[in-house]
XYZ file of C-alpha atoms in Angstrom:
708
model
C -54.568 145.437 179.241
C -54.003 147.186 182.466
C -50.511 148.817 183.807
C -48.877 150.361 186.730
C -45.421 152.112 187.075
C -43.192 152.804 190.027
C -39.985 154.632 189.905
C -37.354 153.394 191.962
C -34.826 156.505 193.286
C -31.927 155.260 194.977
C -29.270 157.294 197.136
C -27.566 157.434 200.668
C -27.795 153.893 200.656
C -31.820 153.659 201.153
C -33.973 153.002 197.949
C -37.938 154.404 197.677
C -40.292 153.855 195.621
C -42.493 156.499 193.943
C -46.027 155.707 193.074
C -47.274 157.769 190.465
C -50.699 160.619 191.143
C -52.922 158.071 189.882
C -51.565 154.925 192.282
C -54.598 155.609 194.582
C -57.000 154.195 191.350
C -54.770 151.165 190.058
C -54.534 150.082 193.688
C -58.004 149.619 193.571
C -58.152 148.063 189.761
C -55.416 145.578 191.654
C -58.149 144.170 193.190
C -58.763 142.094 190.576
C -55.395 140.192 191.419
C -55.356 136.999 192.878
C -53.533 138.374 196.102
C -56.904 140.186 197.493
C -60.067 137.411 197.539
C -62.031 139.693 199.738
C -62.667 141.490 196.871
C -64.335 138.830 194.948
C -62.612 139.483 191.759
C -61.342 137.756 188.977
C -57.741 136.669 189.026
C -56.090 138.339 186.403
C -55.251 136.565 183.322
C -51.860 137.559 182.875
C -49.709 139.584 185.366
C -45.990 140.148 184.801
C -42.742 142.686 185.716
C -40.596 144.657 184.023
C -36.979 144.137 184.672
C -35.353 147.129 185.988
C -31.813 147.464 184.940
C -29.329 148.305 188.070
C -28.960 152.140 188.073
C -26.397 154.438 189.386
C -26.563 156.336 192.549
C -29.111 158.623 192.459
C -31.097 157.206 189.379
C -34.547 156.493 188.371
C -35.508 153.166 187.439
C -39.119 151.698 186.213
C -41.194 148.353 186.916
C -43.898 148.102 184.588
C -46.780 145.757 185.843
C -49.106 144.745 183.147
C -51.699 142.418 183.363
C -54.969 141.343 181.052
C -58.353 142.665 181.815
C -61.360 140.298 182.669
C -63.207 138.754 179.511
C -66.356 139.867 177.912
C -67.456 136.190 178.195
C -67.149 133.084 179.771
C -65.491 131.570 176.559
C -62.727 134.248 175.580
C -60.043 132.443 175.486
C -55.738 133.771 175.049
C -52.824 131.428 173.495
C -49.720 131.719 174.560
C -46.383 130.562 173.633
C -46.600 127.631 175.875
C -49.726 126.036 173.537
C -49.342 127.751 170.411
C -45.786 125.499 170.503
C -46.928 122.534 171.505
C -47.503 121.128 168.335
C -46.600 120.782 164.420
C -47.656 124.172 163.275
C -46.832 125.459 159.811
C -48.806 128.940 159.210
C -50.092 131.570 161.256
C -53.762 130.140 160.226
C -52.711 126.255 161.654
C -51.801 128.107 164.905
C -55.944 128.905 165.128
C -56.352 125.500 165.742
C -54.925 125.406 169.412
C -58.319 127.914 169.936
C -61.360 125.629 171.485
C -63.957 125.280 168.771
C -61.874 126.088 165.828
C -61.087 123.728 163.087
C -59.018 124.962 159.919
C -58.877 122.824 156.671
C -56.696 123.411 153.346
C -58.821 122.285 150.114
C -57.310 124.771 147.730
C -53.636 124.406 148.139
C -50.677 125.249 150.346
C -51.026 129.278 149.590
C -54.908 129.894 149.382
C -56.761 130.998 152.515
C -57.328 128.193 155.245
C -61.364 127.338 155.843
C -62.233 127.786 159.127
C -64.994 127.392 161.151
C -65.544 128.207 164.743
C -68.880 127.858 166.967
C -70.793 126.622 164.493
C -69.846 128.777 161.831
C -67.902 128.102 158.245
C -66.171 131.213 158.156
C -64.781 129.766 154.964
C -61.813 132.007 154.347
C -63.006 134.466 156.746
C -66.464 135.984 156.145
C -67.615 134.860 159.684
C -64.339 135.726 161.704
C -62.600 139.179 161.996
C -59.008 138.840 162.265
C -56.181 141.211 163.202
C -52.312 141.030 163.165
C -50.260 143.188 164.972
C -52.875 145.862 164.669
C -53.590 145.269 160.562
C -57.297 143.409 159.332
C -56.583 140.886 157.287
C -60.375 140.357 155.899
C -60.363 141.895 153.035
C -63.616 143.160 151.593
C -64.973 142.476 148.311
C -62.557 140.114 147.432
C -63.653 138.085 144.338
C -63.495 135.237 145.692
C -65.032 135.570 148.885
C -66.361 138.487 151.395
C -63.604 139.044 153.979
C -61.309 136.682 152.549
C -58.400 136.332 154.985
C -55.013 135.024 154.479
C -52.200 134.231 156.854
C -49.628 132.539 154.926
C -47.905 135.841 155.477
C -47.423 134.792 159.308
C -44.794 132.392 160.676
C -45.615 130.279 163.322
C -42.923 131.441 165.557
C -43.266 134.781 166.048
C -47.138 134.909 167.061
C -46.482 135.549 171.014
C -50.459 135.685 172.025
C -53.872 135.049 170.583
C -56.515 136.620 172.135
C -59.709 134.405 171.298
C -62.846 136.991 171.823
C -65.778 134.782 170.693
C -69.258 136.330 169.916
C -69.963 139.878 169.222
C -69.838 141.339 172.644
C -67.016 143.812 172.603
C -67.680 147.320 170.750
C -64.225 147.699 169.374
C -65.378 144.529 167.601
C -66.352 145.495 163.695
C -67.316 144.174 160.569
C -66.798 139.905 159.961
C -67.296 139.494 163.972
C -69.880 136.677 163.515
C -68.139 134.321 165.086
C -65.747 136.258 166.624
C -62.647 138.101 166.637
C -59.046 136.597 166.900
C -56.220 139.424 167.411
C -53.115 137.972 166.787
C -49.933 139.634 169.150
C -46.216 139.340 167.707
C -43.148 138.939 169.222
C -40.006 136.862 169.529
C -38.011 136.351 172.636
C -34.943 133.918 172.236
C -31.945 136.844 172.238
C -29.768 136.620 169.394
C -29.588 135.349 166.379
C -31.724 132.184 165.530
C -31.101 129.778 162.200
C -33.515 127.046 161.520
C -33.331 124.655 158.902
C -35.962 121.998 157.803
C -36.302 118.972 155.501
C -39.052 116.011 155.544
C -41.529 114.384 153.640
C -42.501 115.748 150.136
C -39.106 116.817 149.299
C -40.293 119.809 151.966
C -37.767 122.432 153.131
C -37.587 125.201 155.492
C -35.676 127.845 156.138
C -36.312 130.335 159.324
C -34.100 133.128 160.061
C -34.511 135.159 163.057
C -33.016 138.046 165.687
C -34.069 140.235 168.480
C -31.847 142.434 170.229
C -30.458 141.329 173.591
C -32.450 143.222 176.399
C -35.111 144.478 174.309
C -38.330 144.144 174.435
C -39.749 140.658 173.411
C -41.791 142.745 170.409
C -38.833 143.850 168.549
C -37.420 141.319 166.323
C -36.720 140.873 162.400
C -37.535 137.389 160.676
C -37.599 135.737 157.487
C -39.292 132.291 155.883
C -38.053 130.952 152.888
C -40.655 127.346 152.094
C -40.749 125.032 149.488
C -42.973 121.625 149.133
C -43.602 119.042 146.256
C -46.552 118.612 148.190
C -48.164 115.153 149.181
C -50.348 114.467 145.920
C -50.099 115.662 142.440
C -50.475 119.339 141.980
C -50.024 120.755 145.557
C -46.418 121.940 144.783
C -46.269 125.185 146.996
C -43.350 127.814 147.287
C -43.618 131.015 150.041
C -41.193 133.544 151.344
C -41.862 136.168 154.263
C -40.375 138.732 155.643
C -41.645 140.710 159.444
C -40.213 143.138 161.321
C -41.263 144.906 164.891
C -39.537 147.506 166.801
C -41.220 149.029 169.829
C -39.355 151.946 171.006
C -40.144 154.027 174.208
C -40.592 157.676 172.356
C -41.228 159.647 176.485
C -42.519 158.667 179.725
C -45.553 156.651 179.609
C -45.248 156.905 175.478
C -44.347 154.131 173.292
C -43.916 153.164 169.587
C -44.254 150.520 167.620
C -43.866 149.948 163.947
C -44.672 146.393 161.910
C -43.548 145.753 158.630
C -43.964 142.843 156.654
C -43.537 141.337 153.226
C -45.113 137.930 151.275
C -44.802 136.336 148.439
C -46.334 132.553 147.523
C -47.311 130.449 144.564
C -48.826 126.988 144.884
C -50.694 124.158 143.332
C -53.978 122.924 143.795
C -55.554 119.217 143.494
C -59.229 120.072 143.043
C -61.757 117.652 143.789
C -62.698 114.738 142.998
C -66.200 112.247 143.080
C -66.243 110.036 145.653
C -67.383 107.222 143.609
C -63.626 107.203 141.317
C -61.789 106.894 144.454
C -63.713 103.859 145.636
C -63.819 102.451 142.135
C -59.818 103.292 142.073
C -60.148 105.288 138.471
C -57.695 107.666 140.720
C -56.096 107.816 144.117
C -57.387 109.752 146.504
C -54.018 112.006 146.165
C -54.553 112.160 142.726
C -56.278 115.016 140.584
C -58.265 115.153 137.427
C -55.967 117.444 135.438
C -53.587 120.381 136.205
C -53.734 123.833 135.791
C -55.177 124.883 139.322
C -53.188 126.953 142.135
C -52.951 130.488 142.751
C -50.492 133.280 143.347
C -50.586 135.120 146.476
C -49.066 138.357 147.801
C -49.270 140.789 150.696
C -46.885 143.994 152.024
C -48.295 145.842 155.007
C -46.864 148.725 157.144
C -48.460 149.032 160.969
C -47.996 152.108 163.363
C -49.017 152.257 166.526
C -48.775 154.860 169.308
C -49.581 153.837 173.001
C -49.394 157.056 175.790
C -50.293 154.610 178.684
C -49.585 156.371 182.222
C -51.784 153.817 184.533
C -55.199 156.353 184.770
C -55.720 156.642 180.745
C -54.567 155.680 177.754
C -54.658 156.466 174.516
C -53.787 154.408 170.999
C -53.764 155.209 167.339
C -52.712 152.846 164.852
C -52.675 153.684 161.448
C -52.204 151.038 158.331
C -51.936 150.365 154.947
C -52.164 146.749 153.135
C -51.213 145.542 149.571
C -52.383 142.974 148.722
C -52.894 140.229 145.604
C -54.601 137.222 144.849
C -55.060 135.061 141.583
C -57.324 131.852 141.650
C -57.601 129.080 139.308
C -59.724 126.217 140.485
C -62.083 123.629 138.983
C -65.256 122.036 140.917
C -67.147 120.627 138.419
C -65.466 119.909 135.479
C -67.576 120.406 132.060
C -70.637 120.626 133.661
C -71.300 123.924 132.042
C -69.035 124.472 129.163
C -69.234 120.589 128.107
C -65.962 121.468 125.523
C -63.707 123.656 126.817
C -64.476 122.878 130.821
C -65.346 125.199 133.735
C -62.204 126.115 135.246
C -62.379 129.634 136.056
C -59.503 132.016 137.080
C -60.113 134.717 139.760
C -58.096 137.646 140.274
C -58.266 140.141 143.077
C -55.740 143.893 143.958
C -56.523 145.989 146.026
C -55.077 148.106 148.613
C -56.286 148.966 152.503
C -55.328 152.562 154.020
C -56.869 152.827 157.614
C -56.745 153.698 161.484
C -57.634 152.834 164.646
C -57.971 154.856 167.437
C -59.412 154.733 171.208
C -59.131 156.588 174.571
C -59.986 155.107 177.463
C -60.144 156.976 181.061
C -60.838 155.970 184.588
C -63.699 158.203 186.161
C -65.121 157.394 189.173
C -68.887 156.879 189.408
C -69.625 153.783 191.826
C -65.309 152.901 192.208
C -62.012 154.072 191.521
C -61.486 151.808 188.971
C -64.893 152.526 186.627
C -64.105 153.353 183.060
C -65.153 155.067 179.582
C -63.378 154.383 176.652
C -64.223 155.567 173.120
C -62.534 154.352 170.036
C -62.973 154.828 166.011
C -61.871 153.087 162.835
C -61.619 154.080 159.126
C -61.067 152.193 156.395
C -60.713 152.928 153.032
C -60.282 150.333 150.093
C -59.319 150.311 146.295
C -60.074 146.962 144.919
C -59.527 145.767 140.929
C -60.954 141.970 140.277
C -62.085 139.692 137.048
C -63.348 136.539 136.840
C -62.743 134.167 133.735
C -63.358 130.716 132.102
C -60.528 129.755 130.869
C -59.236 126.295 129.092
C -57.000 123.722 130.583
C -54.513 125.292 128.453
C -55.158 128.387 130.807
C -56.504 130.906 127.659
C -59.941 132.692 129.108
C -62.850 132.367 126.847
C -65.802 134.194 128.827
C -65.876 136.548 131.377
C -68.103 136.437 134.035
C -66.910 139.395 136.633
C -64.817 142.571 135.547
C -64.972 145.267 138.384
C -63.267 148.221 139.986
C -64.476 148.918 143.802
C -64.263 151.851 146.010
C -65.305 150.732 149.746
C -65.175 152.980 152.559
C -65.837 152.187 156.403
C -66.130 154.022 159.007
C -66.803 152.986 162.972
C -67.010 154.663 166.165
C -68.103 152.990 169.984
C -68.313 154.064 173.693
C -68.002 151.432 176.028
C -68.578 151.864 179.990
C -67.054 149.611 182.829
C -68.718 149.794 185.844
C -68.648 148.449 189.361
C -72.315 149.019 190.880
C -71.980 146.524 193.351
C -68.605 144.972 194.895
C -69.379 141.598 193.202
C -70.314 142.699 189.585
C -68.698 144.288 186.674
C -71.018 145.681 184.185
C -69.805 146.480 180.814
C -71.579 148.382 178.157
C -71.665 150.030 174.777
C -72.960 150.937 171.159
C -71.095 151.101 168.333
C -72.017 152.872 165.207
C -70.523 152.132 161.605
C -71.260 153.511 158.260
C -70.180 151.852 154.836
C -69.632 153.017 151.803
C -69.364 151.486 148.517
C -68.671 152.665 144.780
C -68.877 150.308 142.197
C -67.563 149.994 138.810
C -68.650 147.095 136.705
C -67.642 146.770 133.220
C -69.764 144.288 132.301
C -72.746 145.898 133.342
C -74.901 148.805 130.512
C -74.944 150.580 133.280
C -71.288 150.230 134.654
C -71.649 152.541 138.124
C -73.165 152.260 141.454
C -73.035 154.017 144.708
C -75.231 152.740 147.680
C -74.434 153.380 151.547
C -75.963 151.853 154.381
C -75.603 152.097 158.584
C -75.638 149.657 161.497
C -75.677 150.733 165.292
C -75.162 147.619 167.368
C -75.560 147.119 171.204
C -73.314 145.197 173.721
C -74.015 144.096 177.517
C -71.640 141.866 179.528
C -72.769 141.357 183.163
C -69.693 139.557 185.630
C -70.819 138.391 188.940
C -67.944 137.051 191.026
C -69.356 133.931 193.042
C -66.275 133.546 194.902
C -62.713 134.992 194.168
C -61.676 132.454 191.577
C -65.746 131.632 190.093
C -67.016 134.087 188.328
C -70.624 133.812 186.243
C -70.405 135.952 182.790
C -73.675 136.831 181.037
C -72.780 138.338 177.247
C -75.245 139.606 174.823
C -74.461 142.236 171.647
C -75.706 142.788 168.342
C -73.039 143.210 165.201
C -72.986 143.063 161.569
C -71.774 142.100 158.237
C -71.088 143.939 155.327
C -72.747 142.518 151.775
C -70.104 141.909 148.748
C -69.720 145.488 146.952
C -70.892 143.833 143.525
C -74.448 142.780 144.673
C -75.825 146.065 145.839
C -78.011 148.153 143.760
C -77.598 151.674 142.995
C -78.891 154.115 145.194
C -80.278 151.537 147.607
C -79.330 151.353 151.418
C -76.521 148.718 151.888
C -78.226 146.054 152.993
C -76.390 144.858 156.384
C -76.262 141.085 157.830
C -77.605 141.431 161.018
C -75.582 139.359 164.150
C -77.686 138.811 167.680
C -75.459 137.020 170.233
C -75.931 135.620 173.552
C -73.711 133.157 176.087
C -74.119 132.445 180.116
C -71.819 130.741 181.134
C -68.944 130.084 184.147
C -65.560 130.941 184.810
C -62.883 129.777 187.481
C -59.329 130.492 187.504
C -56.885 129.153 190.091
C -52.968 130.133 190.350
C -52.407 128.019 186.625
C -55.133 126.344 186.334
C -58.092 127.809 184.431
C -61.920 126.603 183.018
C -64.775 127.513 181.543
C -68.109 126.378 180.135
C -70.981 128.272 178.077
C -74.040 127.990 176.244
C -74.725 130.608 173.465
C -76.937 131.107 170.599
C -76.512 133.398 167.925
C -79.131 134.608 165.044
C -78.627 136.054 161.508
C -80.955 137.535 159.481
C -79.618 136.239 156.209
C -75.851 134.435 155.674
C -74.344 132.688 152.674
C -72.717 129.247 152.117
C -70.151 128.483 149.918
C -71.231 127.451 146.769
C -69.200 124.762 144.298
C -70.880 125.557 141.596
C -69.751 129.194 141.200
C -66.163 128.629 143.550
C -67.783 131.221 145.595
C -69.715 131.997 148.788
C -73.780 133.286 147.392
C -76.619 133.994 150.037
C -78.733 131.869 151.673
C -81.486 132.351 154.561
C -81.534 133.329 157.745
C -79.712 130.782 160.524
C -79.272 130.027 164.197
C -76.677 128.734 165.843
C -77.188 126.934 169.362
C -73.919 125.240 170.882
C -71.689 124.641 173.947
C -68.159 125.309 174.462
C -66.254 124.047 177.257
C -61.976 124.062 178.205
C -60.018 123.384 180.493
C -56.286 124.903 180.729
C -53.422 123.793 183.043
C -49.704 125.595 183.151
C -47.632 123.490 185.939
C -44.193 124.697 185.799
C -42.466 123.048 182.619
C -45.810 121.020 181.212
C -48.993 122.564 179.484
C -52.119 121.247 178.308
C -55.042 122.833 176.649
C -58.013 120.710 176.771
C -61.107 122.198 174.358
C -64.925 121.273 172.466
C -67.723 122.846 171.388
C -71.049 121.318 170.561
C -73.342 123.213 168.107
C -76.517 122.916 166.038
C -76.541 124.942 162.804
C -79.860 125.452 161.038
C -81.925 127.439 158.405
C -84.620 129.774 160.121
C -86.550 129.893 157.554
C -86.963 128.123 153.737
C -85.028 129.615 151.232
C -83.989 128.554 147.258
C -82.573 124.578 148.088
C -82.785 124.917 152.054
C -85.792 124.146 153.832
C -86.186 125.665 157.412
C -84.806 123.513 160.169
C -82.220 122.143 157.940
C -78.608 121.766 159.034
C -76.221 124.305 157.344
C -74.056 122.783 155.165
C -70.107 122.146 156.094
C -70.349 122.997 159.719
C -69.161 120.136 161.857
C -71.669 120.015 165.008
C -68.321 118.831 167.864
C -64.841 119.732 167.618
C -62.811 119.163 170.454
C -59.051 119.603 170.276
C -55.953 118.623 173.220
C -52.858 120.349 173.372
C -49.915 118.801 175.659
C -47.185 119.876 175.894
C -43.952 118.905 178.316
C -40.390 120.896 178.609
C -38.487 119.311 181.489
C -34.779 119.703 182.165
C -32.968 115.855 181.116
C -29.541 116.353 182.828
C -26.395 118.290 181.756
C -24.191 116.715 179.040
C -19.965 118.224 179.258
C -21.575 120.943 182.045
C -24.764 121.832 179.685
C -28.416 121.699 180.365
C -29.997 119.155 178.475
C -33.998 119.417 177.929
C -36.376 118.001 175.688
C -39.427 119.087 173.708
C -42.697 116.538 173.780
C -46.308 118.678 172.068
C -48.910 116.626 171.156
C -52.116 118.210 169.591
C -55.414 116.155 168.659
C -57.675 117.172 166.919
C -61.498 115.565 166.596
C -64.209 116.258 163.874
C -67.626 114.380 164.317
C -70.840 115.263 162.217
C -70.274 117.009 159.097
C -73.542 118.145 157.624
C -73.627 117.590 153.921
C -76.264 119.143 151.440
C -79.618 116.365 150.637
C -79.088 115.087 154.053
C -75.781 113.849 153.985
C -72.526 113.459 156.581
C -69.321 113.719 155.707
C -66.922 111.191 157.597
C -65.544 112.011 160.931
C -61.844 112.380 161.440
C -59.050 112.191 164.258
C -56.177 113.282 163.473
C -53.225 113.798 165.679
C -49.562 115.528 165.600
C -46.608 115.104 167.463
C -43.555 117.519 168.201
C -40.484 115.857 169.409
C -37.475 118.088 170.479
C -34.092 118.303 172.457
C -31.861 121.316 173.069
C -28.246 122.022 174.145
C -26.761 124.933 174.519
C -27.151 126.630 171.434
C -28.163 123.877 169.559
C -31.487 122.335 169.003
C -32.933 119.538 167.460
C -36.739 119.247 166.451
C -38.819 116.216 164.528
C -42.455 117.288 163.682
C -44.936 114.440 163.048
C -48.212 115.398 161.324
C -50.538 112.859 161.030
C -49.274 110.517 163.473
C -51.215 107.946 162.972
C -51.991 107.899 159.370
C -55.291 108.357 159.265
C -57.188 108.639 156.028
C -59.475 111.712 156.464
C -61.030 114.457 153.910
C -60.313 117.850 154.868
C -63.392 119.095 152.655
C -66.446 117.211 151.996
C -69.396 118.163 149.280
C -72.038 117.168 147.494
C -73.124 118.435 144.003
C -73.145 117.514 140.056
C -70.364 118.085 138.092
C -68.853 116.094 135.105
C -65.596 115.436 134.265
C -65.313 113.029 131.906
C -66.274 114.962 128.968
C -67.133 111.897 126.871
C -69.271 110.234 129.258
C -73.025 111.512 129.414
C -74.097 114.721 131.567
C -75.855 113.637 134.829
C -77.144 116.227 137.199
C -77.601 113.760 139.479
C -75.597 115.418 142.660
C -72.465 112.927 143.795
C -70.232 113.336 146.769
C -66.658 114.995 146.285
C -63.711 115.277 148.144
C -60.177 116.419 148.881
C -57.535 114.413 150.774
C -56.233 115.276 154.245
C -52.838 115.095 154.834
C -51.675 111.688 154.898
C -48.340 110.685 157.683
C -45.774 112.853 157.023
C -41.895 113.792 159.251
C -40.435 117.154 159.354
C -36.659 117.154 160.683
C -35.301 120.820 161.814
C -31.946 121.325 163.507
C -31.505 125.372 164.942
C -28.640 127.433 165.663
C -28.970 130.512 168.460
C -25.818 132.573 168.842
């Protein structure tokens, strides 16, 4: 994002605009704006002007103009409140559905991290998708349930101002887990005063949302609280959570801004587990039933983020330290009595972690070919302290075997340099390199030699060429190498950490004119090795290298009170080599080949009532999922789910009706194929069978909001 500042002095009945010293460079940077078509540069993603309050005679006020920098990939996208709030979304993870190519599912209860699919990757709970919220990392290094575990239940949908989706590995600022890409959440709440929203709906779902935003303050300054309780749409699906978030943005001095964000979250939830499809078809169990109780978990998160930003238009300096405290407890059973015929296979995992780190970057305009050429350097440092365990327990909750009992200490450091050059009039070249080092120390309480240490390094290059074909149409070629760290427990003592290497390329077109934009891009991604969720052990397991080939497209329109976003991603994900139970050329299981999404929102003014304006809200979100490969050559059921939001507001009162799965489609959030044995009285069979977790049926939630 770039900024231009102008100081206005009033006196003697005249007004003067005094540009800063770097104004000349900023004018050249402004050639990217739509008002100058001759430069054949891209229009800015967003331009806004700060509001200057009236001043006394002779006083100065400041006007700040901001805009988004041009994207590093044709398929990059930014979603703001116009579409984020179009259709019902109950958690931060569900907001990701509005990003083209993303599908999220919840097969482990309303409190466990969502399973996220993006651009041909089954990121499971975050292993292939780098996620940041307000400058803090969400991915957890070394989590016992899965590397990169990313739980967004602490995040209320109302306080997300913007999601920046960066596909691929083309930006040097991207680090660990940026395999399919990166999602960055920016927080804010712009409704002035106090908001009180109470909701009640199907399955005895109740929700209370409170928020406060000081009138006249930046939208980034707010406080919010959420209380949620639901019996769930079937056996064992009850959930409760409470979350509080506060953020303050304060100007410290000229061109210097301080941002503080603190949040705390606690949730508990049940889970129904899986059902064998054959048992559902035969009527042994209802699709919303469960084999037994005792599944679910508890999750907490507390975090503090501070960010200091200096931006005078010519230079930017940002420092963002953070601390995150996390706790996760999970109980699940995917196999019944297959492994332990007498006591059962219910598994309990526990993970406590503390993450402390910082990010810093410095950006300087350096004239090489043009005045708006720039160089940026950045660094990232993170330390994690983790204590974890995994045990078998009987249906009474009593543990009888310990599988994992370990203490981990991980340190990761990264640094990058990135250049932005304009060698000729229509060409923008961006390139950089990033170096990362990881160090693991593991104390395995179950191993004969409990202490292990390892370290490794990775160097990744990035290159982007952006050619302005016309003032509004750009061709963008992107290439980059990225990485993913492995589970620390699986690395041998004294060895070099085996980073998963990611090579990604994309070629596409991007068009933007006024309120409309569109893109189409072809991409390819290779991994030296991969991980796939293994239901038999309840975690990700190593598999051979894979390749994704795909096409992504999106179209977005914003016209006054109407906004729409349409997107589709077609991907083929296959193994490049044979290994274990997979053959070369075999499709990667669980990754949907086609994901389509449509969001439409209309917010017209209906008229006036008793002298007050009445505004309506009509929003719809449609998600399609086609051809989900399963192990052993099978495919999951296709799905098309539609959600609806209707609302009306007059003055301080607003009523909203959210309907999820409007058409009442019978669909499956998760489908798996493997051997299981849930009937302890029947003979054990090792023949793989299809298992499902049911998707949410039709439900409604009525909300009343008061603004004052």
